[in-house]
């Protein structure tokens, strides 16, 4: 049984992780420095990127033959 490949290329996956880490790290810094709630945007972006990474992980963990029948 072979592991399938995700919809992200390895380069896109690395960039997604980098984007997630940067957005997640920027949110608390912005919350400390900015008086309004605009730091929530960074948090939402980090959550959206994390959702894409999780979906790619789920696709990668499916056997290759299970996805080809869909």
Backbone as numpy.savetxt, mean C-alpha at the origin, in Angstrom:
# Nx Ny Nz CAx CAy CAz Cx Cy Cz
2.25 -26.71 -6.62 1.42 -25.54 -6.62 2.31 -24.29 -6.62
2.16 -23.46 -7.64 2.97 -22.26 -7.76 2.27 -21.07 -7.13
3.07 -20.18 -6.58 2.52 -18.92 -6.08 2.26 -18.01 -7.27
1.17 -17.28 -7.23 0.85 -16.36 -8.31 1.64 -15.06 -8.16
1.52 -14.24 -9.17 2.14 -12.92 -9.11 1.06 -11.89 -8.87
1.42 -10.82 -8.23 0.47 -9.75 -7.95 0.29 -8.84 -9.15
-0.52 -7.82 -8.97 -0.74 -6.88 -10.06 0.29 -5.76 -10.05
1.10 -5.68 -9.00 2.18 -4.70 -8.95 3.49 -5.36 -9.37
4.30 -4.63 -10.12 5.64 -5.11 -10.43 6.50 -4.94 -9.17
7.63 -5.62 -9.11 8.49 -5.44 -7.94 8.89 -3.97 -7.70
9.12 -3.24 -8.77 9.49 -1.82 -8.62 8.31 -1.01 -8.07
7.11 -1.26 -8.61 5.93 -0.56 -8.10 5.67 -0.91 -6.64
5.94 -2.16 -6.29 5.74 -2.59 -4.91 6.69 -1.85 -3.96
7.95 -1.73 -4.36 8.92 -0.99 -3.54 8.52 0.48 -3.41
8.07 1.07 -4.52 7.64 2.47 -4.48 6.39 2.64 -3.61
5.49 1.66 -3.64 4.30 1.72 -2.79 4.69 1.66 -1.33
5.63 0.80 -0.98 6.09 0.73 0.41 6.77 2.04 0.81
7.56 2.60 -0.08 8.22 3.87 0.23 7.19 4.98 0.42
6.20 5.04 -0.47 5.14 6.04 -0.33 4.36 5.86 0.95
4.06 4.62 1.31 3.35 4.35 2.56 4.15 4.84 3.76
5.43 4.49 3.80 6.26 4.87 4.94 6.42 6.39 5.04
6.60 7.05 3.89 6.74 8.50 3.91 5.45 9.20 4.36
4.31 8.75 3.84 3.03 9.37 4.22 2.70 9.08 5.67
2.99 7.86 6.12 2.71 7.51 7.51 3.61 8.27 8.48
4.84 8.52 8.08 5.75 9.28 8.94 5.45 10.77 8.91
4.94 11.26 7.79 4.67 12.69 7.66 3.43 13.11 8.45
2.48 12.22 8.62 1.21 12.56 9.30 1.43 13.04 10.74
2.15 12.32 11.59 2.32 12.83 12.96 3.18 14.11 13.03
4.12 14.24 12.09 4.94 15.45 12.07 4.07 16.65 11.71
3.22 16.48 10.71 2.33 17.56 10.29 1.31 17.88 11.39
0.86 16.87 12.10 -0.10 17.10 13.18 0.51 17.95 14.28
1.80 17.78 14.50 2.49 18.56 15.54 2.73 20.00 15.09
3.01 20.19 13.78 3.42 21.50 13.29 2.28 22.36 12.75
1.17 21.74 12.31 0.09 22.48 11.67 -1.11 22.55 12.61
-1.72 23.70 12.67 -2.83 23.89 13.61 -4.13 23.25 13.13
-4.33 23.18 11.81 -5.58 22.60 11.32 -5.47 21.08 11.18
-6.49 20.47 10.64 -6.52 19.01 10.52 -6.10 18.52 9.14
-5.28 19.28 8.44 -4.85 18.86 7.11 -3.92 17.65 7.16
-3.38 17.31 8.30 -2.53 16.14 8.44 -3.32 14.85 8.20
-4.64 14.91 8.31 -5.46 13.73 8.07 -5.35 13.25 6.62
-5.07 14.18 5.71 -4.90 13.80 4.31 -3.75 12.81 4.17
-2.64 13.05 4.85 -1.51 12.13 4.79 -1.89 10.76 5.34
-2.68 10.75 6.37 -3.13 9.50 6.96 -4.02 8.72 5.99
-4.92 9.43 5.32 -5.81 8.78 4.35 -5.00 8.23 3.17
-4.03 8.98 2.69 -3.18 8.50 1.59 -2.41 7.26 2.01
-1.86 7.27 3.22 -1.12 6.11 3.72 -2.03 4.89 3.81
-3.26 5.08 4.25 -4.21 3.96 4.34 -4.59 3.43 2.96
-4.74 4.32 1.99 -5.07 3.88 0.63 -3.92 3.08 0.02
-2.70 3.53 0.22 -1.54 2.81 -0.31 -1.40 1.46 0.40
-1.66 1.44 1.70 -1.60 0.17 2.44 -2.65 -0.81 1.92
-3.82 -0.31 1.54 -4.85 -1.18 0.98 -4.40 -1.80 -0.33
-3.72 -1.03 -1.16 -3.20 -1.57 -2.43 -2.14 -2.63 -2.16
-1.27 -2.39 -1.20 -0.22 -3.36 -0.87 -0.85 -4.65 -0.34
-1.87 -4.54 0.50 -2.54 -5.73 1.04 -3.25 -6.49 -0.07
-3.90 -5.78 -0.99 -4.57 -6.45 -2.10 -3.56 -7.17 -2.99
-2.39 -6.56 -3.20 -1.35 -7.21 -3.99 -0.83 -8.45 -3.27
-0.66 -8.38 -1.96 -0.25 -9.55 -1.18 -1.26 -10.68 -1.31
-2.54 -10.35 -1.22 -3.58 -11.37 -1.33 -3.55 -12.03 -2.70
-3.31 -11.24 -3.74 -3.23 -11.78 -5.10 -2.01 -12.67 -5.25
-0.90 -12.26 -4.65 0.32 -13.06 -4.74 0.20 -14.39 -4.00
-0.57 -14.43 -2.94 -0.69 -15.65 -2.14 -1.63 -16.68 -2.75
-2.42 -16.29 -3.72 -3.30 -17.25 -4.39 -2.47 -18.14 -5.31
-2.82 -19.40 -5.37 -2.11 -20.26 -6.34 -2.37 -19.77 -7.76
-1.41 -19.94 -8.63 -1.51 -19.44 -10.00 -2.67 -20.10 -10.74
-2.93 -21.38 -10.50 -4.02 -22.05 -11.21 -5.40 -21.63 -10.71
-5.52 -21.13 -9.48 -6.82 -20.70 -8.96 -7.27 -19.41 -9.63
-6.34 -18.52 -9.97 -6.70 -17.26 -10.61 -6.96 -17.42 -12.10
-6.34 -18.39 -12.72 -6.50 -18.54 -14.18 -7.90 -19.05 -14.55
-8.62 -19.68 -13.62 -9.96 -20.18 -13.92 -11.03 -19.10 -13.83
-10.71 -17.93 -13.24 -11.69 -16.84 -13.11 -11.90 -16.14 -14.42
